[in-house]
Amino acid sequence: MTHTARGLAHLTEKLGVDIDAELLGLALTHRSFAYESGGIPHNERLEFLGDSVLGLAVTTMLYTRFPELEEGQLAKRRASVVSTVALAEVARAIGLGQHLRLGRGEELTGGRDKDSILADAMEAVIGATYLSAGSEVAAAMVLRLVEPLLQDPERYGAAMDPKTALQEIAARQGLTPPAYAVEASGPDHDRRFVATVTVGELVATGEGTSKKTAEMAAALDAWRRLSEPAGARA
C-alpha cells in the first residue's frame, strides 16, 4: 500500500489533475478500513457523486461522437463504459488498487484487485475531482481515462458483453464452454456475490452486488487471461 503523500502525488500525476489531498484520501478509503478504524468517513458518498459525473461525461461524449447512433445503441454503449468491469479496467490501468485503504479482511482476500472495490473507488476519485477542480476538469479526466477502452474495439466489446466475448474466445481456442457457479453472502441489505467460471483448465472469479455483475466480472477476468499470450497467463 502506498497511501502516503508521495504515493498520492504519483496517483494525481497519472490522473492528470490536482485533487485536494483530503478528498483524495477519502476517495481511497474503503468502508472496511473505516469500520476497523472506529467508524471514520469512507468513500461511498463520493462514489455516489462520481457516478453521476461519470454518467454525464460519457453520455455527452457518446452523443457528440456518434451522431448516427439511435438512443438504444447509445444507451448500450454508455452502460458498457460505466459498468463495474470497465471501471475496474480503468482503475487497474492507473494502479489505483495499490493506493486503497482496506480493512484487514479485504486485504487478505485480494480486495485490491476486486472489480467491485476498484470500480467504486474509481467513481469516488471522480467525485473528489469534481469537488476539487469542477465539472469541466472532472469530465475531461473521465474521457481521458475511458479513451483507451474505446480505442480497443475487442476489449471494448468484452467490457460490453463479457460473457459472450468469453464464449467466443473459448470456442476459437477449442475449449469447453464456460461454466458458472455463484455463491452469495452477507445480509439481505448488503448482499455480495462471488462467481466462479471454468473454461477448460482456467478458473476465474469475479465479485458483484448481483449474480449478473459477479458473472460478468468473472467472465471478463477469464477473457482477459485467455487473450494473453499462453506464457503470460497467471
Tab-separated table of C-alpha atoms in Angstrom:
chain	number	residue	atom	x	y	z
A	1	MET	CA	0.000	0.000	0.000
A	2	THR	CA	1.302	3.456	-0.913
A	3	HIS	CA	-1.235	5.693	0.821
A	4	THR	CA	1.413	8.334	1.512
A	5	ALA	CA	1.947	11.894	0.319
A	6	ARG	CA	4.386	10.598	-2.276
A	7	GLY	CA	2.011	7.840	-3.347
A	8	LEU	CA	-0.920	10.231	-3.681
A	9	ALA	CA	1.231	12.638	-5.690
A	10	HIS	CA	2.110	9.794	-8.044
A	11	LEU	CA	-1.566	8.937	-8.441
A	12	THR	CA	-2.611	12.524	-9.184
A	13	GLU	CA	0.167	12.700	-11.758
A	14	LYS	CA	-1.328	9.683	-13.519
A	15	LEU	CA	-4.795	11.212	-13.295
A	16	GLY	CA	-3.501	14.477	-14.729
A	17	VAL	CA	-5.372	16.662	-12.247
A	18	ASP	CA	-4.787	18.341	-8.898
A	19	ILE	CA	-7.122	16.865	-6.307
A	20	ASP	CA	-7.455	18.063	-2.742
A	21	ALA	CA	-5.365	15.632	-0.678
A	22	GLU	CA	-8.038	15.185	1.990
A	23	LEU	CA	-10.722	14.428	-0.584
A	24	LEU	CA	-8.447	12.038	-2.446
A	25	GLY	CA	-7.630	10.228	0.784
A	26	LEU	CA	-11.350	9.909	1.490
A	27	ALA	CA	-11.967	8.577	-2.033
A	28	LEU	CA	-9.430	5.824	-1.402
A	29	THR	CA	-10.881	4.788	1.968
A	30	HIS	CA	-12.986	1.636	1.743
A	31	ARG	CA	-15.716	1.106	4.302
A	32	SER	CA	-13.882	-1.957	5.683
A	33	PHE	CA	-10.960	0.272	6.687
A	34	ALA	CA	-13.330	2.900	8.072
A	35	TYR	CA	-15.113	0.300	10.218
A	36	GLU	CA	-11.868	-1.073	11.628
A	37	SER	CA	-10.700	2.481	12.357
A	38	GLY	CA	-13.607	3.323	14.609
A	39	GLY	CA	-16.183	4.418	12.080
A	40	ILE	CA	-14.292	7.162	10.246
A	41	PRO	CA	-15.754	8.503	6.960
A	42	HIS	CA	-15.370	6.334	3.849
A	43	ASN	CA	-15.726	6.782	0.111
A	44	GLU	CA	-19.341	5.801	-0.573
A	45	ARG	CA	-20.746	9.356	-0.640
A	46	LEU	CA	-18.042	10.404	-3.101
A	47	GLU	CA	-18.804	7.272	-5.104
A	48	PHE	CA	-22.448	8.380	-5.335
A	49	LEU	CA	-21.383	11.782	-6.655
A	50	GLY	CA	-18.783	10.382	-9.041
A	51	ASP	CA	-21.300	8.005	-10.582
A	52	SER	CA	-23.384	10.970	-11.767
A	53	VAL	CA	-20.351	12.901	-13.039
A	54	LEU	CA	-19.145	9.825	-14.917
A	55	GLY	CA	-22.545	9.157	-16.458
A	56	LEU	CA	-22.986	12.720	-17.708
A	57	ALA	CA	-19.472	12.930	-19.167
A	58	VAL	CA	-19.773	9.632	-21.029
A	59	THR	CA	-23.319	10.393	-22.210
A	60	THR	CA	-22.279	13.763	-23.620
A	61	MET	CA	-19.233	12.261	-25.335
A	62	LEU	CA	-21.196	9.445	-26.963
A	63	TYR	CA	-23.965	11.799	-28.092
A	64	THR	CA	-21.419	14.108	-29.719
A	65	ARG	CA	-19.078	11.483	-31.176
A	66	PHE	CA	-21.692	9.139	-32.634
A	67	PRO	CA	-24.473	11.249	-34.215
A	68	GLU	CA	-25.569	8.284	-36.332
A	69	LEU	CA	-26.465	6.056	-33.372
A	70	GLU	CA	-30.021	5.639	-32.102
A	71	GLU	CA	-30.925	6.107	-28.443
A	72	GLY	CA	-30.876	2.389	-27.705
A	73	GLN	CA	-27.387	1.964	-29.169
A	74	LEU	CA	-26.097	4.962	-27.236
A	75	ALA	CA	-27.564	3.581	-24.026
A	76	LYS	CA	-25.901	0.213	-24.588
A	77	ARG	CA	-22.504	1.802	-25.167
A	78	ARG	CA	-22.859	4.025	-22.126
A	79	ALA	CA	-23.807	1.049	-19.956
A	80	SER	CA	-20.665	-0.775	-21.033
A	81	VAL	CA	-18.298	2.143	-20.412
A	82	VAL	CA	-19.673	2.895	-16.936
A	83	SER	CA	-20.001	-0.778	-15.940
A	84	THR	CA	-18.161	-2.243	-12.988
A	85	VAL	CA	-15.942	-4.362	-15.207
A	86	ALA	CA	-14.980	-1.409	-17.425
A	87	LEU	CA	-14.262	0.911	-14.496
A	88	ALA	CA	-12.137	-1.781	-12.887
A	89	GLU	CA	-10.122	-1.943	-16.116
A	90	VAL	CA	-9.590	1.819	-15.927
A	91	ALA	CA	-8.589	1.592	-12.261
A	92	ARG	CA	-6.023	-1.125	-12.977
A	93	ALA	CA	-4.524	0.934	-15.791
A	94	ILE	CA	-3.607	3.711	-13.338
A	95	GLY	CA	-2.608	1.390	-10.495
A	96	LEU	CA	-5.427	2.577	-8.254
A	97	GLY	CA	-5.557	-0.613	-6.212
A	98	GLN	CA	-2.180	-0.096	-4.580
A	99	HIS	CA	-3.345	3.215	-3.092
A	100	LEU	CA	-6.541	1.936	-1.430
A	101	ARG	CA	-7.048	1.853	2.322
A	102	LEU	CA	-8.648	-1.516	3.050
A	103	GLY	CA	-9.623	-3.387	6.168
A	104	ARG	CA	-7.678	-6.486	7.109
A	105	GLY	CA	-10.315	-8.866	5.778
A	106	GLU	CA	-10.412	-7.268	2.330
A	107	GLU	CA	-6.627	-7.065	2.282
A	108	LEU	CA	-6.310	-10.786	2.938
A	109	THR	CA	-8.893	-11.758	0.322
A	110	GLY	CA	-7.392	-9.787	-2.561
A	111	GLY	CA	-9.527	-6.671	-2.260
A	112	ARG	CA	-7.004	-4.543	-4.140
A	113	ASP	CA	-7.873	-6.375	-7.340
A	114	LYS	CA	-11.617	-6.910	-6.870
A	115	ASP	CA	-13.617	-5.360	-9.683
A	116	SER	CA	-16.316	-4.004	-7.378
A	117	ILE	CA	-13.886	-2.284	-4.988
A	118	LEU	CA	-11.803	-0.840	-7.814
A	119	ALA	CA	-14.838	0.439	-9.712
A	120	ASP	CA	-16.359	2.040	-6.603
A	121	ALA	CA	-13.055	3.724	-5.747
A	122	MET	CA	-12.714	4.976	-9.323
A	123	GLU	CA	-16.123	6.632	-9.070
A	124	ALA	CA	-15.136	8.128	-5.713
A	125	VAL	CA	-11.974	9.587	-7.247
A	126	ILE	CA	-14.105	11.133	-9.999
A	127	GLY	CA	-16.335	12.641	-7.321
A	128	ALA	CA	-13.308	14.035	-5.480
A	129	THR	CA	-12.045	15.541	-8.735
A	130	TYR	CA	-15.393	17.221	-9.334
A	131	LEU	CA	-15.361	18.820	-5.881
A	132	SER	CA	-11.704	19.834	-6.164
A	133	ALA	CA	-11.489	21.114	-9.729
A	134	GLY	CA	-15.006	21.489	-11.082
A	135	SER	CA	-17.178	19.772	-13.664
A	136	GLU	CA	-15.124	20.546	-16.783
A	137	VAL	CA	-11.867	19.200	-15.364
A	138	ALA	CA	-13.634	16.127	-13.978
A	139	ALA	CA	-15.330	15.406	-17.307
A	140	ALA	CA	-12.060	15.817	-19.200
A	141	MET	CA	-10.344	13.394	-16.825
A	142	VAL	CA	-13.134	10.841	-17.271
A	143	LEU	CA	-12.799	10.964	-21.042
A	144	ARG	CA	-9.008	10.576	-20.886
A	145	LEU	CA	-9.405	7.534	-18.701
A	146	VAL	CA	-12.025	5.740	-20.809
A	147	GLU	CA	-10.473	6.629	-24.181
A	148	PRO	CA	-8.124	3.597	-24.280
A	149	LEU	CA	-11.118	1.312	-23.833
A	150	LEU	CA	-12.959	2.990	-26.698
A	151	GLN	CA	-9.878	2.745	-28.926
A	152	ASP	CA	-9.601	-1.029	-28.417
A	153	PRO	CA	-12.709	-2.495	-30.098
A	154	GLU	CA	-12.058	-6.046	-28.912
A	155	ARG	CA	-11.590	-5.048	-25.277
A	156	TYR	CA	-14.485	-2.603	-25.548
A	157	GLY	CA	-16.689	-5.419	-26.826
A	158	ALA	CA	-15.554	-7.655	-23.982
A	159	ALA	CA	-16.422	-4.991	-21.413
A	160	MET	CA	-19.816	-4.504	-23.086
A	161	ASP	CA	-20.722	-8.197	-23.076
A	162	PRO	CA	-18.012	-10.224	-21.309
A	163	LYS	CA	-19.985	-13.471	-21.156
A	164	THR	CA	-20.467	-13.548	-24.938
A	165	ALA	CA	-16.851	-12.487	-25.520
A	166	LEU	CA	-15.644	-15.305	-23.266
A	167	GLN	CA	-17.834	-17.859	-25.010
A	168	GLU	CA	-16.452	-16.754	-28.401
A	169	ILE	CA	-12.783	-16.860	-27.404
A	170	ALA	CA	-13.297	-20.256	-25.757
A	171	ALA	CA	-14.790	-21.601	-28.988
A	172	ARG	CA	-11.902	-20.167	-31.049
A	173	GLN	CA	-9.385	-21.856	-28.756
A	174	GLY	CA	-11.250	-25.170	-28.735
A	175	LEU	CA	-12.038	-25.031	-25.032
A	176	THR	CA	-15.109	-26.317	-23.231
A	177	PRO	CA	-17.933	-23.744	-22.923
A	178	PRO	CA	-17.779	-21.527	-19.823
A	179	ALA	CA	-19.481	-22.959	-16.732
A	180	TYR	CA	-20.531	-20.617	-13.908
A	181	ALA	CA	-21.103	-21.112	-10.190
A	182	VAL	CA	-22.218	-18.307	-7.871
A	183	GLU	CA	-22.149	-18.016	-4.087
A	184	ALA	CA	-23.901	-15.293	-2.090
A	185	SER	CA	-23.010	-13.913	1.331
A	186	GLY	CA	-23.923	-11.070	3.649
A	187	PRO	CA	-27.253	-9.718	4.967
A	188	ASP	CA	-30.180	-9.009	2.633
A	189	HIS	CA	-29.485	-5.271	2.581
A	190	ASP	CA	-25.813	-5.768	1.669
A	191	ARG	CA	-25.715	-8.959	-0.396
A	192	ARG	CA	-22.429	-9.794	-2.134
A	193	PHE	CA	-21.971	-12.394	-4.840
A	194	VAL	CA	-18.845	-14.231	-5.929
A	195	ALA	CA	-18.930	-16.012	-9.291
A	196	THR	CA	-16.503	-18.653	-10.490
A	197	VAL	CA	-16.226	-19.503	-14.183
A	198	THR	CA	-14.378	-22.517	-15.531
A	199	VAL	CA	-13.159	-22.619	-19.130
A	200	GLY	CA	-11.034	-25.624	-19.938
A	201	GLU	CA	-8.404	-25.667	-17.193
A	202	LEU	CA	-8.759	-21.941	-16.495
A	203	VAL	CA	-10.669	-20.849	-13.394
A	204	ALA	CA	-11.515	-17.164	-12.857
A	205	THR	CA	-13.578	-15.348	-10.265
A	206	GLY	CA	-15.495	-12.102	-10.014
A	207	GLU	CA	-17.441	-10.237	-7.342
A	208	GLY	CA	-20.525	-8.039	-7.559
A	209	THR	CA	-23.672	-6.837	-5.853
A	210	SER	CA	-25.789	-9.156	-8.011
A	211	LYS	CA	-25.390	-12.564	-9.605
A	212	LYS	CA	-25.243	-10.921	-13.033
A	213	THR	CA	-22.482	-8.442	-12.209
A	214	ALA	CA	-20.436	-11.131	-10.470
A	215	GLU	CA	-20.676	-13.404	-13.504
A	216	MET	CA	-19.737	-10.522	-15.799
A	217	ALA	CA	-16.692	-9.718	-13.679
A	218	ALA	CA	-15.595	-13.352	-13.693
A	219	ALA	CA	-16.133	-13.609	-17.445
A	220	LEU	CA	-14.056	-10.505	-18.148
A	221	ASP	CA	-11.239	-11.779	-15.941
A	222	ALA	CA	-11.273	-15.102	-17.810
A	223	TRP	CA	-11.451	-13.353	-21.202
A	224	ARG	CA	-8.529	-11.105	-20.251
A	225	ARG	CA	-6.392	-14.078	-19.267
A	226	LEU	CA	-7.292	-16.117	-22.356
A	227	SER	CA	-6.404	-13.099	-24.508
A	228	GLU	CA	-2.862	-13.012	-23.122
A	229	PRO	CA	-0.036	-14.999	-24.696
A	230	ALA	CA	-0.013	-18.513	-23.248
A	231	GLY	CA	3.267	-17.933	-21.395
A	232	ALA	CA	1.948	-14.785	-19.699
A	233	ARG	CA	-1.147	-16.320	-18.124
A	234	ALA	CA	-1.303	-16.419	-14.347
